[in-house]
XYZ file of C-alpha atoms in Angstrom:
268
model
C 184.799 -44.028 212.928
C 186.124 -46.061 209.970
C 187.630 -42.972 208.304
C 189.494 -41.988 211.494
C 190.921 -45.534 211.823
C 192.064 -45.467 208.188
C 193.772 -42.113 208.696
C 195.591 -43.247 211.855
C 196.699 -46.460 210.138
C 197.927 -44.455 207.143
C 199.942 -42.091 209.357
C 201.600 -45.006 211.189
C 202.491 -46.713 207.906
C 203.942 -43.495 206.496
C 206.062 -42.957 209.610
C 207.365 -46.539 209.541
C 208.162 -46.273 205.821
C 210.012 -42.986 206.314
C 212.032 -44.380 209.230
C 212.871 -47.501 207.229
C 214.016 -45.416 204.277
C 216.197 -43.229 206.466
C 217.837 -46.188 208.230
C 218.374 -47.977 204.940
C 219.813 -44.855 203.342
C 222.269 -44.341 206.195
C 223.396 -47.982 206.106
C 223.732 -47.981 202.322
C 225.814 -44.815 202.288
C 228.105 -46.303 204.916
C 228.612 -49.656 203.164
C 228.267 -48.884 199.475
C 231.186 -47.672 197.379
C 231.720 -44.018 196.676
C 230.341 -44.230 193.152
C 226.941 -45.565 194.306
C 226.562 -43.592 197.514
C 224.324 -40.930 195.939
C 222.068 -43.370 194.062
C 220.984 -45.657 196.900
C 219.076 -43.109 199.042
C 217.055 -41.753 196.117
C 216.048 -45.248 194.954
C 215.049 -46.290 198.455
C 213.070 -43.091 198.989
C 211.239 -43.640 195.700
C 210.349 -47.209 196.740
C 209.086 -45.974 200.115
C 206.971 -43.283 198.478
C 205.528 -45.786 196.004
C 204.779 -48.212 198.835
C 203.080 -45.529 200.937
C 201.072 -44.163 197.987
C 199.844 -47.654 197.063
C 198.742 -48.234 200.665
C 196.952 -44.881 200.742
C 195.252 -45.636 197.446
C 194.058 -49.030 198.687
C 192.760 -47.519 201.922
C 190.987 -44.651 200.164
C 189.227 -46.950 197.695
C 186.007 -48.394 199.200
C 185.908 -52.169 199.119
C 182.505 -53.259 197.866
C 181.123 -56.577 196.796
C 180.461 -57.608 193.191
C 177.586 -55.800 191.510
C 177.266 -58.139 188.527
C 177.554 -61.924 188.446
C 178.906 -63.274 185.138
C 176.983 -66.070 183.475
C 178.372 -69.580 183.713
C 181.041 -70.931 186.017
C 184.212 -68.841 186.069
C 187.464 -70.504 185.087
C 189.576 -68.910 187.815
C 189.179 -66.434 190.684
C 191.268 -63.888 188.777
C 188.703 -63.776 185.968
C 185.910 -63.116 188.437
C 187.928 -60.363 190.077
C 188.725 -58.741 186.727
C 185.112 -58.843 185.529
C 183.833 -57.495 188.810
C 186.401 -54.719 188.842
C 185.568 -53.721 185.269
C 181.821 -53.653 185.979
C 182.285 -51.730 189.217
C 184.601 -49.177 187.651
C 182.259 -48.674 184.680
C 179.270 -48.165 186.957
C 181.170 -45.764 189.201
C 182.335 -43.751 186.201
C 178.785 -43.596 184.821
C 177.439 -42.604 188.230
C 180.065 -39.936 188.903
C 179.886 -38.439 185.414
C 178.309 -34.958 185.450
C 174.843 -34.811 183.923
C 174.037 -31.549 182.176
C 170.839 -30.852 180.234
C 171.320 -30.662 176.513
C 170.035 -27.292 175.380
C 171.520 -27.536 171.918
C 168.622 -29.600 170.525
C 165.534 -27.522 169.896
C 162.946 -27.024 167.186
C 164.473 -27.126 163.760
C 164.461 -24.242 161.334
C 161.647 -25.851 159.325
C 159.474 -26.144 162.426
C 160.075 -22.522 163.300
C 159.293 -21.447 159.738
C 156.099 -23.524 159.704
C 154.913 -21.977 162.965
C 155.720 -18.527 161.642
C 154.191 -18.717 158.161
C 151.345 -21.216 158.625
C 150.129 -20.009 162.060
C 150.047 -23.530 163.490
C 149.593 -22.338 167.069
C 146.660 -20.117 166.115
C 145.022 -22.897 164.103
C 145.421 -25.317 166.999
C 143.740 -22.859 169.354
C 140.908 -22.227 166.893
C 140.335 -25.962 166.563
C 139.913 -26.290 170.337
C 137.445 -23.386 170.305
C 135.376 -24.909 167.492
C 135.452 -28.337 169.144
C 133.973 -26.969 172.363
C 131.566 -24.652 170.544
C 129.315 -27.541 169.484
C 129.349 -29.286 172.868
C 126.560 -28.809 175.418
C 127.324 -26.150 178.035
C 128.653 -27.155 181.414
C 127.223 -24.189 183.301
C 123.716 -23.817 184.715
C 121.591 -20.716 185.160
C 121.564 -20.506 188.957
C 119.221 -19.901 190.807
C 116.722 -20.850 188.114
C 118.626 -24.082 187.462
C 120.207 -26.079 190.268
C 122.585 -28.981 190.193
C 122.116 -32.274 192.038
C 122.980 -32.489 195.731
C 124.245 -35.468 197.677
C 121.902 -37.122 200.215
C 124.603 -36.362 202.786
C 124.554 -32.636 202.080
C 124.588 -30.693 205.355
C 122.490 -27.554 205.179
C 119.791 -25.952 207.320
C 118.773 -27.809 210.493
C 115.335 -29.236 211.212
C 113.486 -31.220 213.878
C 111.361 -34.173 212.775
C 108.111 -35.692 213.942
C 106.687 -39.197 213.870
C 103.895 -39.913 211.365
C 101.466 -39.540 214.268
C 102.600 -35.948 214.764
C 104.515 -36.615 217.975
C 107.937 -35.031 218.314
C 110.843 -37.401 217.877
C 113.198 -35.610 220.271
C 113.532 -37.398 223.634
C 115.721 -34.713 225.262
C 118.717 -37.013 225.687
C 120.986 -34.004 225.028
C 123.524 -36.059 223.095
C 123.526 -33.486 220.305
C 124.167 -30.714 222.808
C 127.038 -32.648 224.363
C 128.716 -33.579 221.087
C 128.431 -30.185 219.380
C 132.025 -28.881 219.064
C 130.844 -25.278 218.609
C 128.414 -25.410 221.562
C 125.681 -24.025 219.348
C 122.822 -26.170 220.745
C 120.913 -25.419 223.948
C 118.282 -27.859 225.248
C 115.946 -27.717 228.231
C 113.503 -30.497 229.128
C 110.782 -31.490 231.549
C 108.864 -34.721 232.253
C 105.623 -35.406 230.418
C 102.436 -36.751 231.901
C 103.377 -40.322 231.017
C 106.790 -39.958 232.668
C 108.832 -39.542 229.476
C 110.952 -36.496 228.821
C 110.071 -33.761 226.370
C 111.947 -30.694 225.246
C 110.713 -27.317 226.301
C 113.574 -25.469 224.633
C 115.662 -26.431 221.631
C 117.771 -23.547 220.311
C 120.485 -23.585 217.667
C 122.737 -20.609 217.052
C 123.335 -20.897 213.317
C 126.090 -18.295 213.491
C 128.166 -20.735 215.575
C 127.300 -23.926 213.712
C 130.159 -25.435 211.696
C 127.909 -27.981 209.900
C 129.930 -30.988 211.001
C 126.870 -33.245 211.221
C 127.788 -34.647 214.650
C 124.351 -33.807 216.053
C 122.647 -35.811 213.330
C 124.984 -38.769 213.828
C 124.582 -38.755 217.622
C 120.774 -38.579 217.667
C 119.363 -42.061 218.458
C 115.896 -41.315 217.008
C 116.822 -39.194 213.940
C 115.146 -36.155 215.451
C 117.692 -33.473 214.501
C 118.780 -33.544 210.857
C 120.434 -31.266 208.343
C 118.412 -30.657 205.214
C 119.553 -29.877 201.685
C 118.461 -26.265 201.961
C 121.442 -23.943 201.600
C 119.516 -20.743 200.862
C 118.523 -19.290 204.219
C 120.399 -16.010 204.344
C 118.815 -13.354 206.533
C 119.012 -9.610 206.948
C 119.566 -9.640 210.700
C 121.624 -11.757 213.056
C 118.665 -12.507 215.306
C 116.924 -14.419 212.521
C 119.713 -17.003 212.617
C 118.923 -17.937 216.217
C 116.603 -20.890 215.588
C 114.165 -22.008 218.284
C 112.133 -25.188 218.566
C 109.169 -23.890 216.565
C 111.407 -22.797 213.695
C 113.158 -26.166 213.594
C 109.880 -28.094 213.658
C 108.544 -25.947 210.811
C 111.623 -26.766 208.738
C 111.107 -30.463 209.408
C 107.425 -30.397 208.484
C 108.193 -28.605 205.228
C 110.939 -31.001 204.072
C 109.874 -34.296 205.717
C 109.542 -36.217 202.448
C 112.967 -35.124 201.239
C 114.545 -35.850 204.642
C 113.060 -39.355 204.798
C 114.266 -40.143 201.263
C 117.793 -38.961 202.030
C 117.968 -40.968 205.259
C 116.776 -44.086 203.443
C 119.322 -43.572 200.662
C 122.096 -43.293 203.238
C 120.957 -46.004 205.663
C 123.573 -48.520 204.489
C 126.397 -46.186 205.504
C 124.966 -45.265 208.906
């Protein structure tokens, strides 16, 4: 919008200057003597061109505020304008100057000769090899050696019991509802005392994405994920866990499960 206004203003000024020069030239040729008739139009046209070019230059130059404030109180406004103009022009020249990477500076001839005759790169590599040769190894001999696992590690599923041997699951079906892969199937029936008990608790391990939502949703910590990650099978049917399989996993790893839950109880 501002550029279009500047252009329209510039065109109008140029037209007015041209018309003024023509009218002045015609009047000067009519009034001036014969000896000066040819000099007046050219001088007037030069003045008009200079006037129009100065206006165009002032319109094309962006008017910005001062970028640097000189120290102390200035003596006159002209000094402030001159200092500001000098600082602005210097910054604009430094900003608009092309920046090209300097490829002329490289390793000197002595450096190249030293790398060639003294094998500095090879010696540096050998030093790194010898430095790591006397350090203890970082690798372990898996599966005979195993690294530490986090208490939050999500592995094979298991169902837990109370210390009395009673099943913890109350068949609330929150784990079945929250499972994003729909890998859990639960069926229940009432017990003799009126409470609910599960008659079917199946997990399709081929669908499970090990998100841990079932463990987080369980109000009694019945369904958990153990630290066992080695349960590969030869057939697909063996990965369809039923209630008996899950309870057996919980009975086998109850001590480890209880320790992990206690270690993580502050974050739950």
